[in-house]
PDB file of C-alpha atoms and ligand atoms in Angstrom:
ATOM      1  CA  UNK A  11      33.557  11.030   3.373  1.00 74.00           C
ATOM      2  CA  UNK A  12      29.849  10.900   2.549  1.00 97.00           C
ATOM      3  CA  UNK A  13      27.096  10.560   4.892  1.00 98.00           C
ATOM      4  CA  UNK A  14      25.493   7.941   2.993  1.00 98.00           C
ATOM      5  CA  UNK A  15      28.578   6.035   2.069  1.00 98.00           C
ATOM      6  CA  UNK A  16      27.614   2.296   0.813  1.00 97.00           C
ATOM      7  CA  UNK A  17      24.216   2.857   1.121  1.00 98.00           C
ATOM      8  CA  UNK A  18      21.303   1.996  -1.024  1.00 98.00           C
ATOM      9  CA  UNK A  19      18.577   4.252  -1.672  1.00 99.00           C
ATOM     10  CA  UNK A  20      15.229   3.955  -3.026  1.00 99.00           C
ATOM     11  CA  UNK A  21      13.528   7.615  -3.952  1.00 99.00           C
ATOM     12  CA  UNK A  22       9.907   7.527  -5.296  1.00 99.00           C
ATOM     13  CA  UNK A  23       8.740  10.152  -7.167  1.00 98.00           C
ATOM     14  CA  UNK A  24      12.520  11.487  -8.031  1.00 98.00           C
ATOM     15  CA  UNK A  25      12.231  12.954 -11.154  1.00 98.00           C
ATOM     16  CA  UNK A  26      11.522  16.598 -10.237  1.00 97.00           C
ATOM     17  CA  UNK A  27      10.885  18.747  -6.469  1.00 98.00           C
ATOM     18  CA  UNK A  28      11.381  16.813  -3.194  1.00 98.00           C
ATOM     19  CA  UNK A  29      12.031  13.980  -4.405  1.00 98.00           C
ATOM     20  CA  UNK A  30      14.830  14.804  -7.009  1.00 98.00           C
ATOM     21  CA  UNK A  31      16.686  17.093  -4.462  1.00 98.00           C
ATOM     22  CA  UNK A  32      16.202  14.220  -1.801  1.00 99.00           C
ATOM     23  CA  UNK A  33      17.756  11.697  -4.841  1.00 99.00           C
ATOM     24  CA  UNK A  34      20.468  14.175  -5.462  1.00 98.00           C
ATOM     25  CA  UNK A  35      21.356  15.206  -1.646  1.00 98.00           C
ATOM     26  CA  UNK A  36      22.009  11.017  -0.984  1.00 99.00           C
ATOM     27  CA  UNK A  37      24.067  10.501  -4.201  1.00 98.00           C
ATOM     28  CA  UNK A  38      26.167  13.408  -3.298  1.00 98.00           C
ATOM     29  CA  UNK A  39      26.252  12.016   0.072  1.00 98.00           C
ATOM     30  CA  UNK A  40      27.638   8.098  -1.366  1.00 98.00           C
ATOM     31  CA  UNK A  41      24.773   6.727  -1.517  1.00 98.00           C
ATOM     32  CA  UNK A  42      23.972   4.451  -4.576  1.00 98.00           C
ATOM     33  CA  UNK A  43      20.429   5.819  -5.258  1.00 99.00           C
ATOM     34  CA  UNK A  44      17.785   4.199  -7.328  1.00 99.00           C
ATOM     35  CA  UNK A  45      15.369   7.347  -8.678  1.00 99.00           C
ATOM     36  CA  UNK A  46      11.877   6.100  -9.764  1.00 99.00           C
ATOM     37  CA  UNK A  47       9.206   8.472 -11.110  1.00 99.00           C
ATOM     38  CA  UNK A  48       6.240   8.053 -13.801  1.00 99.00           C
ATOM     39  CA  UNK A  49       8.404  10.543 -15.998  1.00 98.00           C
ATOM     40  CA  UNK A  50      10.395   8.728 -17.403  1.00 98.00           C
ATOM     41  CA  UNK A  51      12.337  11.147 -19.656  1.00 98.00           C
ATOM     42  CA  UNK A  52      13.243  13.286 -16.936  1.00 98.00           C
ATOM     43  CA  UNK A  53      14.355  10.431 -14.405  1.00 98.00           C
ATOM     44  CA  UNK A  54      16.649   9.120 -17.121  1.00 98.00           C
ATOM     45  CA  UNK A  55      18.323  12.095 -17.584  1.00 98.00           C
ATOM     46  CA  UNK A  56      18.681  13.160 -13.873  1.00 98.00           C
ATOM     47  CA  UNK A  57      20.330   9.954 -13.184  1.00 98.00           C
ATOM     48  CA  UNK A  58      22.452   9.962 -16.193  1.00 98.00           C
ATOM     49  CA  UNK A  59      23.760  13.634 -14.884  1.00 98.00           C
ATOM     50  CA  UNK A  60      24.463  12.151 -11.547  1.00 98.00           C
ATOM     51  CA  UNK A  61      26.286   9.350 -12.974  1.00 98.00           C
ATOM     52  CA  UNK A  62      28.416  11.733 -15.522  1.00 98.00           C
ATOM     53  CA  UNK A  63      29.257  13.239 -12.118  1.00 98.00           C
ATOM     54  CA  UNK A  64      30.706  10.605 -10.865  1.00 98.00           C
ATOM     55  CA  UNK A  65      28.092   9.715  -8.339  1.00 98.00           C
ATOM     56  CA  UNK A  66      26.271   6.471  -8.154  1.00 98.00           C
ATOM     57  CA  UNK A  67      22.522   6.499  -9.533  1.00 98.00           C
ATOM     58  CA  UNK A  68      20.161   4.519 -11.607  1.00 98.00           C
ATOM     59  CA  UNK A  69      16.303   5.290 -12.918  1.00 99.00           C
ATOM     60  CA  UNK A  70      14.073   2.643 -12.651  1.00 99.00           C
ATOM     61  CA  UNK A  71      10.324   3.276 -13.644  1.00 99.00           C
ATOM     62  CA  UNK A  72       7.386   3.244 -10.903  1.00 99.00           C
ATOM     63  CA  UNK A  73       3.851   4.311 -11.281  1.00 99.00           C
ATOM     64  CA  UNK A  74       3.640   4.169  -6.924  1.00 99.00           C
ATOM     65  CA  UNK A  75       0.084   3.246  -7.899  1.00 98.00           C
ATOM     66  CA  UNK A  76       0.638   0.386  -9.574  1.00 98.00           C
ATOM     67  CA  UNK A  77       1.535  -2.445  -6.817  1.00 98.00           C
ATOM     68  CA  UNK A  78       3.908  -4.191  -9.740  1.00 98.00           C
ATOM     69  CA  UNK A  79       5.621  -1.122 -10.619  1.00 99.00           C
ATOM     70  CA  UNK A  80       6.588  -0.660  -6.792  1.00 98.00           C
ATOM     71  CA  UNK A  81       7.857  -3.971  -6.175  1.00 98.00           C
ATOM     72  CA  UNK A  82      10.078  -4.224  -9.301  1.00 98.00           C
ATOM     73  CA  UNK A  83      11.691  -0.968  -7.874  1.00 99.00           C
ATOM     74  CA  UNK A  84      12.732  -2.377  -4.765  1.00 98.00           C
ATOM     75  CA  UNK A  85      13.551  -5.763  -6.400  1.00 98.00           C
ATOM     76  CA  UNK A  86      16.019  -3.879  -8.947  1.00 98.00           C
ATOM     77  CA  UNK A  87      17.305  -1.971  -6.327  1.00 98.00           C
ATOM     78  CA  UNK A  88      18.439  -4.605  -4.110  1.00 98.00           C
ATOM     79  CA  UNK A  89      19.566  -7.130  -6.964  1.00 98.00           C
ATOM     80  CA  UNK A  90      21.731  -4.375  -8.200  1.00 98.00           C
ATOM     81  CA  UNK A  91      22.856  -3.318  -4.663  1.00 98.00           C
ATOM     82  CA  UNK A  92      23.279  -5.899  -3.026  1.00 98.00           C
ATOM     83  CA  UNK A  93      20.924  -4.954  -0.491  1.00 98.00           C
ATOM     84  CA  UNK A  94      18.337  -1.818   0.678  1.00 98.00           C
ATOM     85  CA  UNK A  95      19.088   0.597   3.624  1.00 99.00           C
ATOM     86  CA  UNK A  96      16.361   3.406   2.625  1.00 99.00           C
ATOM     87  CA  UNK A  97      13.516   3.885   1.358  1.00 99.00           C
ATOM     88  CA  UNK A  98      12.191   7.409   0.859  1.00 99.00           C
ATOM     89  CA  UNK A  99       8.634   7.121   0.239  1.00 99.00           C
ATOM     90  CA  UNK A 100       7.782  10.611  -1.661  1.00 98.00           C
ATOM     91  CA  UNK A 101       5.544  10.632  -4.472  1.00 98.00           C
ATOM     92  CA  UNK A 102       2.270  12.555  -4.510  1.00 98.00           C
ATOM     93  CA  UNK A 103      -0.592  14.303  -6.425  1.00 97.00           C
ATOM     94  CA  UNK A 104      -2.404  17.535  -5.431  1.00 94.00           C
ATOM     95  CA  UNK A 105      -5.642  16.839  -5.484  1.00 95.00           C
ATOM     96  CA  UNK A 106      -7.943  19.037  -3.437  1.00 92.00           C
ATOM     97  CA  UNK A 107      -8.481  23.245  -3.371  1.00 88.00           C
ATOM     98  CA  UNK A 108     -12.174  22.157  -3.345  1.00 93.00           C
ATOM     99  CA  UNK A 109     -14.546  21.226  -0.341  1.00 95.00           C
ATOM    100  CA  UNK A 110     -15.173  17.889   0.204  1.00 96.00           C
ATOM    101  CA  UNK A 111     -18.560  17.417  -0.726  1.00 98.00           C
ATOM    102  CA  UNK A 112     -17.356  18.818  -4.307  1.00 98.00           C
ATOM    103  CA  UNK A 113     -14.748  16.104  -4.823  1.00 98.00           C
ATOM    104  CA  UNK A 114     -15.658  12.773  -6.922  1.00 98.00           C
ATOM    105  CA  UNK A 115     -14.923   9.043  -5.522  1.00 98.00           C
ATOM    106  CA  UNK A 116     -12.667   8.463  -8.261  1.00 98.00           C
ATOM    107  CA  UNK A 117     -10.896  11.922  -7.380  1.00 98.00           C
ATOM    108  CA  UNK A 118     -10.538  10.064  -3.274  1.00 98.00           C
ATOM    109  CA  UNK A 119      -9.535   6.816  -4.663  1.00 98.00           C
ATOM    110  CA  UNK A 120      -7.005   8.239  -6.741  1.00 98.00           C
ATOM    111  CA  UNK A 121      -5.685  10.650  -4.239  1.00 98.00           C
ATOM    112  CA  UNK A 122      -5.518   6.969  -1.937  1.00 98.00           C
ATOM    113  CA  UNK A 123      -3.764   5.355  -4.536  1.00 98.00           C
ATOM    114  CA  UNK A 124      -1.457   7.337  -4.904  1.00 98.00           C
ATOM    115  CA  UNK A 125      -0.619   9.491  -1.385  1.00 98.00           C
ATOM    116  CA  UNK A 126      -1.006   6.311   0.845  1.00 98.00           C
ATOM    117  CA  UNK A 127      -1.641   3.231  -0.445  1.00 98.00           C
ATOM    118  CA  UNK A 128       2.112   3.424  -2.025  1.00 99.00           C
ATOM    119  CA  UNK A 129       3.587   4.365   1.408  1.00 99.00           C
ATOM    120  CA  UNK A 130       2.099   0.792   2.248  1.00 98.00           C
ATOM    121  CA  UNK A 131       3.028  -0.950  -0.438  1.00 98.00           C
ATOM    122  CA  UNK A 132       6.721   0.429  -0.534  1.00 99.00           C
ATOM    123  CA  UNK A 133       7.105  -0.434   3.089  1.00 99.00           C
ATOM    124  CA  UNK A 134       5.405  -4.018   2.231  1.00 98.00           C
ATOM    125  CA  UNK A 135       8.325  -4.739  -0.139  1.00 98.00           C
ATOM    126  CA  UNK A 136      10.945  -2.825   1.451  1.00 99.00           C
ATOM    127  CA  UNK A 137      10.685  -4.320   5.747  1.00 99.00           C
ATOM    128  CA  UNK A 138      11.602  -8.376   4.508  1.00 98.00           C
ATOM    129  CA  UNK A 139      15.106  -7.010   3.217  1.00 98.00           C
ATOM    130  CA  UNK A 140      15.604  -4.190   5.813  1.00 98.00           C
ATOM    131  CA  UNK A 141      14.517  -7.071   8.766  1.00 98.00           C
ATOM    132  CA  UNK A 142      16.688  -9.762   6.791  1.00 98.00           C
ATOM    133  CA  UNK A 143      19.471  -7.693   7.141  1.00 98.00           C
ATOM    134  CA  UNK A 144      18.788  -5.801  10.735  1.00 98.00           C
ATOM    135  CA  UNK A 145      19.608  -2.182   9.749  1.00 98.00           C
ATOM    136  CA  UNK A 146      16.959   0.297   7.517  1.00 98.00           C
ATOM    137  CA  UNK A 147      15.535   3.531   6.845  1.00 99.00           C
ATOM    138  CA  UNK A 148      12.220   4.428   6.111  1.00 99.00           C
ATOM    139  CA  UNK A 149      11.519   8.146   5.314  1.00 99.00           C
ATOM    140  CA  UNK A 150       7.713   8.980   4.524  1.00 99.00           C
ATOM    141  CA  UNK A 151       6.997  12.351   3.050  1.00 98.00           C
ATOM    142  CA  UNK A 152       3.925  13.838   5.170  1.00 98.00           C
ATOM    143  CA  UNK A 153       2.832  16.902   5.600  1.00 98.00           C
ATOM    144  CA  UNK A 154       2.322  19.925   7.515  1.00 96.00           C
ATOM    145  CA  UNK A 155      -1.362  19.167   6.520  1.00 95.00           C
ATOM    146  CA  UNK A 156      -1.522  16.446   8.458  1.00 96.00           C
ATOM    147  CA  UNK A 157      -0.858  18.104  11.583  1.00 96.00           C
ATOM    148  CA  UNK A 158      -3.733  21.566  10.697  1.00 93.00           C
ATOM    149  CA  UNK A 159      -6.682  21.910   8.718  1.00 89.00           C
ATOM    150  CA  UNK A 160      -6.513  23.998   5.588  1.00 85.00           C
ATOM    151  CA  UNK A 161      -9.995  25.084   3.548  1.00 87.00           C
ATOM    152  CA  UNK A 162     -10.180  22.194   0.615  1.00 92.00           C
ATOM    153  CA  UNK A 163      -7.772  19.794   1.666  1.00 94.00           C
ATOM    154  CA  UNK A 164      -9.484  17.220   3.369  1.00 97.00           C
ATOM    155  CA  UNK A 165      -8.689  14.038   1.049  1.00 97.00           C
ATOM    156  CA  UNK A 166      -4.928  15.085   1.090  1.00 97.00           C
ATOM    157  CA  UNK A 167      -4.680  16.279   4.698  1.00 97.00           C
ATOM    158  CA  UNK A 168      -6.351  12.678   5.816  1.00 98.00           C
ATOM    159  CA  UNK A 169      -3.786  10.691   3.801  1.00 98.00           C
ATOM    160  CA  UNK A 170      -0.991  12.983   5.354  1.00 98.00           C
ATOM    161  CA  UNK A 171      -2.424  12.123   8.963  1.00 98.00           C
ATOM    162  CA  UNK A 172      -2.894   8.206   8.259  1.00 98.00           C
ATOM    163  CA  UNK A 173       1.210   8.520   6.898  1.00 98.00           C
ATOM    164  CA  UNK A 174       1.971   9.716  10.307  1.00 98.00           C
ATOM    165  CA  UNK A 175       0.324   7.215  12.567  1.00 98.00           C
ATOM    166  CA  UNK A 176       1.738   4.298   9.703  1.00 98.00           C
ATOM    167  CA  UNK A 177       4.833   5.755  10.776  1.00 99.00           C
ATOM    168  CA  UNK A 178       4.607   5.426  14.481  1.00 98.00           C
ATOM    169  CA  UNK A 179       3.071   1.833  14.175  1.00 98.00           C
ATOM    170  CA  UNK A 180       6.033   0.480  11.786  1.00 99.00           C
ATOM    171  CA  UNK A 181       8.229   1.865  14.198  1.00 99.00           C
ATOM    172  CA  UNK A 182       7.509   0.316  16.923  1.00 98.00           C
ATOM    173  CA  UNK A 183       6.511  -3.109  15.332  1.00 98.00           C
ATOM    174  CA  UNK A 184      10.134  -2.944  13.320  1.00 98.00           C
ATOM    175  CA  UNK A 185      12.123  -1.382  15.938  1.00 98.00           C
ATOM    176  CA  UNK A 186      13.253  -4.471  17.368  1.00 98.00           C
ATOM    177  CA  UNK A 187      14.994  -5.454  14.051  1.00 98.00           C
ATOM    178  CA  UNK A 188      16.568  -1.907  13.648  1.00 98.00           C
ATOM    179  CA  UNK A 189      14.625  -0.536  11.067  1.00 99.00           C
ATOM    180  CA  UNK A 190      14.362   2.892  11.600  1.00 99.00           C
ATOM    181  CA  UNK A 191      10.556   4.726  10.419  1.00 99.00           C
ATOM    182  CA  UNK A 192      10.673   8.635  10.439  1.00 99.00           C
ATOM    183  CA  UNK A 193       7.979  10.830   8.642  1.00 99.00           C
ATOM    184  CA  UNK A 194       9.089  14.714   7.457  1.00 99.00           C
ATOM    185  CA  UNK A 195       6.375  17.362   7.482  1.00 98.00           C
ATOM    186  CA  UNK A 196       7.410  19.599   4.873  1.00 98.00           C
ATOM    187  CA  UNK A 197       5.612  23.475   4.968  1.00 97.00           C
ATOM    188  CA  UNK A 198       5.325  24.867   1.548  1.00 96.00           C
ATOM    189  CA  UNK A 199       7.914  24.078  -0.207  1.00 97.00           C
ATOM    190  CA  UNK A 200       8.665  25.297  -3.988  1.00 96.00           C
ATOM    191  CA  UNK A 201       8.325  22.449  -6.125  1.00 96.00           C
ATOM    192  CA  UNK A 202       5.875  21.955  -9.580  1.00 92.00           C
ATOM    193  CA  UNK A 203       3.051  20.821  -7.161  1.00 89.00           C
ATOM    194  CA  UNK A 204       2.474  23.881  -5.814  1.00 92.00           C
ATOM    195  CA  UNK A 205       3.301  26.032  -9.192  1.00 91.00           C
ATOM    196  CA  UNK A 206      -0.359  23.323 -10.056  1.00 89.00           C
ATOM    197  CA  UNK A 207      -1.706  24.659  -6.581  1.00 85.00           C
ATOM    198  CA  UNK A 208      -0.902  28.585  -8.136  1.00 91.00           C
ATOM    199  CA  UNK A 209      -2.008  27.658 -11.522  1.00 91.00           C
ATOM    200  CA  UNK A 210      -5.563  26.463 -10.503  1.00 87.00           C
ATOM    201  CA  UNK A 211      -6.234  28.946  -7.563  1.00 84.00           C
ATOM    202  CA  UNK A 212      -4.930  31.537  -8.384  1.00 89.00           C
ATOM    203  CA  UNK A 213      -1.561  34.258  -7.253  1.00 91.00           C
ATOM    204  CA  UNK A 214      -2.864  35.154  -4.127  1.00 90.00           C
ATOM    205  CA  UNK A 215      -2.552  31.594  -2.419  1.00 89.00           C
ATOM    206  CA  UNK A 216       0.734  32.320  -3.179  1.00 91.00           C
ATOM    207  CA  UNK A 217       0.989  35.396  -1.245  1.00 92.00           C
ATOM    208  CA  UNK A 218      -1.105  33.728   1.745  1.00 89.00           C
ATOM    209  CA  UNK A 219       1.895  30.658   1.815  1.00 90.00           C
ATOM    210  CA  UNK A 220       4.788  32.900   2.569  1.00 92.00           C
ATOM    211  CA  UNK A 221       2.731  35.079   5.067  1.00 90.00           C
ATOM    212  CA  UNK A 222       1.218  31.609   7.093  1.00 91.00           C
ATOM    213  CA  UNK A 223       5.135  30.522   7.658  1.00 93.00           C
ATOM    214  CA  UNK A 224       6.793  32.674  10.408  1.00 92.00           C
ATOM    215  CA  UNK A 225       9.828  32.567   8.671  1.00 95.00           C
ATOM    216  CA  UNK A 226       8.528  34.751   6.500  1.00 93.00           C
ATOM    217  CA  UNK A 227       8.928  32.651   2.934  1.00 95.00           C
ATOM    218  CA  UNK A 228       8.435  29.498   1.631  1.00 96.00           C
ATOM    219  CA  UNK A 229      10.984  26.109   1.745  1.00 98.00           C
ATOM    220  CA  UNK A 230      13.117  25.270  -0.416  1.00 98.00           C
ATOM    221  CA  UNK A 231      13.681  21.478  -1.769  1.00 98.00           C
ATOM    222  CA  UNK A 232      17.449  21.210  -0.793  1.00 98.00           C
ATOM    223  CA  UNK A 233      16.193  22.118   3.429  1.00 98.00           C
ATOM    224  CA  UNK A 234      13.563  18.838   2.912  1.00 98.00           C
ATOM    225  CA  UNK A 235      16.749  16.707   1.151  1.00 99.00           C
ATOM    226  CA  UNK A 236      18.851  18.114   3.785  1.00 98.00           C
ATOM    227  CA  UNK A 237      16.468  16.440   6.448  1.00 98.00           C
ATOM    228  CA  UNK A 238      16.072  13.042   4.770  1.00 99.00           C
ATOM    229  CA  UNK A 239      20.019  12.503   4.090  1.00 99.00           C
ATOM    230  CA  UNK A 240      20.205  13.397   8.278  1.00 98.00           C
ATOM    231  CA  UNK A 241      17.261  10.761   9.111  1.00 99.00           C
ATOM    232  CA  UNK A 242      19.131   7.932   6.427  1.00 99.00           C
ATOM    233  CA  UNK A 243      21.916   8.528   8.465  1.00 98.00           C
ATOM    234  CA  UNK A 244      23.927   6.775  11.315  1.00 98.00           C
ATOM    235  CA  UNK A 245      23.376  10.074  12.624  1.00 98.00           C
ATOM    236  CA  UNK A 246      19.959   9.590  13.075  1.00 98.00           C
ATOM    237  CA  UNK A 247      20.366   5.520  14.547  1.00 98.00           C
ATOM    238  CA  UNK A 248      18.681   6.662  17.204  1.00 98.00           C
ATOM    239  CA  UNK A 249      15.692   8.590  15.484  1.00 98.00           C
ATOM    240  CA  UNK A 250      12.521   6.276  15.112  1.00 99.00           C
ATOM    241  CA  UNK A 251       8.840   7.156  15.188  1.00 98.00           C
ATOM    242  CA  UNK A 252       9.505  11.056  14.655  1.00 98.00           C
ATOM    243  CA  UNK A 253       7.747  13.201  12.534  1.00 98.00           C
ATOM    244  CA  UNK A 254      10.559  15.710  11.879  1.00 98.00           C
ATOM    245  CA  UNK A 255       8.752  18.869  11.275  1.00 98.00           C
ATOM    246  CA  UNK A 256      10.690  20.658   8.420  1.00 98.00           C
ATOM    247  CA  UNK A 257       7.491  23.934   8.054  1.00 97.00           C
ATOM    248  CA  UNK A 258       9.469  27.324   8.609  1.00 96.00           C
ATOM    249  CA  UNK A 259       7.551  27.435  11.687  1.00 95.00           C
ATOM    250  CA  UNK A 260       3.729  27.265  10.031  1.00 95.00           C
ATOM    251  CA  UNK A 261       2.417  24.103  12.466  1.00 95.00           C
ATOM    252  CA  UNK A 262       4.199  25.767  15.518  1.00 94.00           C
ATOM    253  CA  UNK A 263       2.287  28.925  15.114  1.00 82.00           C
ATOM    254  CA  UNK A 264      -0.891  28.747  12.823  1.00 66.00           C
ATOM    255  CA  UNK A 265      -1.811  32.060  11.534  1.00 68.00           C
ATOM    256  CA  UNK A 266      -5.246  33.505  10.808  1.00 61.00           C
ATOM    257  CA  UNK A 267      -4.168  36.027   7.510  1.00 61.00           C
ATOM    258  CA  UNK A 268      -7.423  37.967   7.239  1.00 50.00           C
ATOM    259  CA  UNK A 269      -6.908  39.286   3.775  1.00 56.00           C
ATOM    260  CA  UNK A 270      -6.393  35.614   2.374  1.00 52.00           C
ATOM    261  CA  UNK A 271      -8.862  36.232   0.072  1.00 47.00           C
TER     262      UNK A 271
HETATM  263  N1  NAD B  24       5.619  21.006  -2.135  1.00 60.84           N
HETATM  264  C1  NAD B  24       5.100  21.162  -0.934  1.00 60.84           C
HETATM  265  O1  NAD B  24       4.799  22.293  -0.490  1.00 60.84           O
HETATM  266  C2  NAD B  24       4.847  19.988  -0.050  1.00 60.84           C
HETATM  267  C3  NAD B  24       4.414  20.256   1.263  1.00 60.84           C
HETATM  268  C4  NAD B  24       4.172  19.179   2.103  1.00 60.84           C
HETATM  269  C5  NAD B  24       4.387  17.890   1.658  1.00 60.84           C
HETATM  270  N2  NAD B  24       4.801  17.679   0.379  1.00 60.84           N
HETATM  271  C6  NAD B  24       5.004  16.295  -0.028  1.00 60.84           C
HETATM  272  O2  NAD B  24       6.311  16.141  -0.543  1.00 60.84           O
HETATM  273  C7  NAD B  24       6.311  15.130  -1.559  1.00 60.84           C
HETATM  274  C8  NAD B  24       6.886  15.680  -2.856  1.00 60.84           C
HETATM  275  O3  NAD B  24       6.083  16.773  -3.272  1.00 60.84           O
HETATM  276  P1  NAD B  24       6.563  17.768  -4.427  1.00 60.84           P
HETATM  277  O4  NAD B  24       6.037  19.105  -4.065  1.00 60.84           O
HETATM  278  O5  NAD B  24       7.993  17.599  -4.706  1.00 60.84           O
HETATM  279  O6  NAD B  24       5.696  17.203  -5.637  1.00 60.84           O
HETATM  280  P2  NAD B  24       5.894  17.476  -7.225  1.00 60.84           P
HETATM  281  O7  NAD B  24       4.541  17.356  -7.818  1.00 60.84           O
HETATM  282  O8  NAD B  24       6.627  18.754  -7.413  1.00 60.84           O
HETATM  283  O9  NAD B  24       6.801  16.260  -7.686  1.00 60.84           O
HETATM  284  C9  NAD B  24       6.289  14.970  -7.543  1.00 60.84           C
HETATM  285  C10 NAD B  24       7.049  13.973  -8.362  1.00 60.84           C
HETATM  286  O10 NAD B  24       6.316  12.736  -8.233  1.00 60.84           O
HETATM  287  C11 NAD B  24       6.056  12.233  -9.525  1.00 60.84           C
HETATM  288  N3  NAD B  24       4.810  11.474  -9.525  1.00 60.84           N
HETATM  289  C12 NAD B  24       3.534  11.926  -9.621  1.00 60.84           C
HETATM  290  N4  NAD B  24       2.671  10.896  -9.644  1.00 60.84           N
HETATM  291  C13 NAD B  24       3.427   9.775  -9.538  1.00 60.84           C
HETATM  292  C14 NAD B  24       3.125   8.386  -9.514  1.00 60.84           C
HETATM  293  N5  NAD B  24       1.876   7.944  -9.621  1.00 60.84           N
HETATM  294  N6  NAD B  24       4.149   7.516  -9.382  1.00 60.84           N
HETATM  295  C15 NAD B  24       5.427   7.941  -9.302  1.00 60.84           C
HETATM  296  N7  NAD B  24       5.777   9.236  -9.343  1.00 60.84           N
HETATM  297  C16 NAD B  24       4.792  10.133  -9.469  1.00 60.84           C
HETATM  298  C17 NAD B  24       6.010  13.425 -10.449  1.00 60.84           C
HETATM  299  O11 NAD B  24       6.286  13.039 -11.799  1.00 60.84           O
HETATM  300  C18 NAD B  24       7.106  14.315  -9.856  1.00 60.84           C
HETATM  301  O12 NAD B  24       8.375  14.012 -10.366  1.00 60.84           O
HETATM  302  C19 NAD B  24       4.862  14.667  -1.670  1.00 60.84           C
HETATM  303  O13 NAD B  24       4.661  13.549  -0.831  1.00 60.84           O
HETATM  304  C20 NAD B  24       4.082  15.845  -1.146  1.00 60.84           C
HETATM  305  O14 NAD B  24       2.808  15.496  -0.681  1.00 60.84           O
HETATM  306  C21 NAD B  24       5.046  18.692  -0.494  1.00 60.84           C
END
């Protein structure tokens, strides 16, 4: 018996890291989960290996910054199931390594379009079917960023921080219809975004990442899907308003590493 038995899932952003092991940890888990991402190839074929599997999953293309895109998603999703019990809110672009008075408004506005403004926009779409039928999941993907400051990451750390207080307000404004709203606060995790992050800044960055997390290494995509299938849960019907901090330790003890550079 799966965690997610009977449930519908929305994952943006599904085609490859987080997001696909997040898709992949809820179809293995019952759930019938809808995968969106902007590559399209990919997405096809993940869901087409979870369905030769036997699990339940369909791809359904979303550019999260394109307010149509998002809305057919969760349309599609709850035509074909019937109805919506979580929405995983996970795409994102890196944009950032640079100070802030180096990065361009259409650089912000981008970063905005595509970090937050689709959080918004997903939860716009998704709250009138989760309220209609008293029971949802939101899961927003945030950051340890938005808890510490990082040289060059102001854009991404401030959309990070605005996901977590949008997560406190929606769940206590949609609490009383028992939608659930949880944020996860990944560390570094190893996922193509941060193989970008190497590419553009270079090996030692990645040196610094494993010796910032007390753990001694970085994440792994299956512990952030492993979080997100326990906050979808019943398990978690008590869980609202949390940020669940999922970092190897990195916001619990910040470390100065003198020979970052
Ligand atoms: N990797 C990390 O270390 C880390 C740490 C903290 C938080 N996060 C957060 O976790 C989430 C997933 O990050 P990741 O590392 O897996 O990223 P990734 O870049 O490895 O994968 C992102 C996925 O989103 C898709 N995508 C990009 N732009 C899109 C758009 N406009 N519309 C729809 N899909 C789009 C990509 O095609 C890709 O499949 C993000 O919200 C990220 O900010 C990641």
């Amino acid at each position: 018996m799966g965690r997610l038995n009977g449930k519908i899932a929305v994952v943006t952003g599904a085609a490859d890291g987080i997001g696909h092991a997040i898709a992949e940890a809820m179809a293995r888990e019952g759930a019938h989960v809808f995968a969106s991402d902007i590559a399209d190839a990919k997405g096809e074929a993940f869901a087409a290996g979870l369905r030769s599997q036997g699990l339940a999953a369909d791809y359904v293309h979303c550019d999260v910054a394109v307010e149509a895109d998002i809305r057919n998603l969760i349309e599609t999703a709850v035509k074909k199931g019937g109805r919506l019990d979580v929405l995983v809110n996970n795409a994102a672009i890196s944009i950032g390594g640079m100070p802030v008075y180096e990065m361009t408004d259409e650089q912000w506005h981008r970063l905005i379009a595509v970090n937050l403004t689709s959080v918004f926009r997903g939860c716009k779409f998704a709250l009138p079917h989760m309220i209609g039928q008293k029971s949802g999941s939101i899961i927003n993907l945030a950051s340890a960023q938005g808890h510490i400051g990082l040289d060059g990451w102001t854009a991404y750390a401030g959309a990070k921080g605005a996901i977590h207080s949008m997560t406190r307000q929606m769940a206590v404004e949609f609490g009383p219809h028992n939608v659930r709203v949880n944020s996860i606060s990944p560390g570094t995790i190893a996922t193509p975004m941060n193989d970008q992050v190497i590419a553009e800044l270079g090996e030692h960055i990645a040196r610094a990442w494993v010796k910032m997390h007390p753990l001694g290494r970085i994440g792994r995509p299956s512990e952030i899907a492993e979080a997100a299938v326990y906050l979808a849960s019943d398990a978690a019907g008590f869980t609202t308003g949390t940020d669940l901090r999922v970092d190897g330790g990195l916001t619990a003890a910040p470390r100065f590493v003198p020979d970052l550079v």
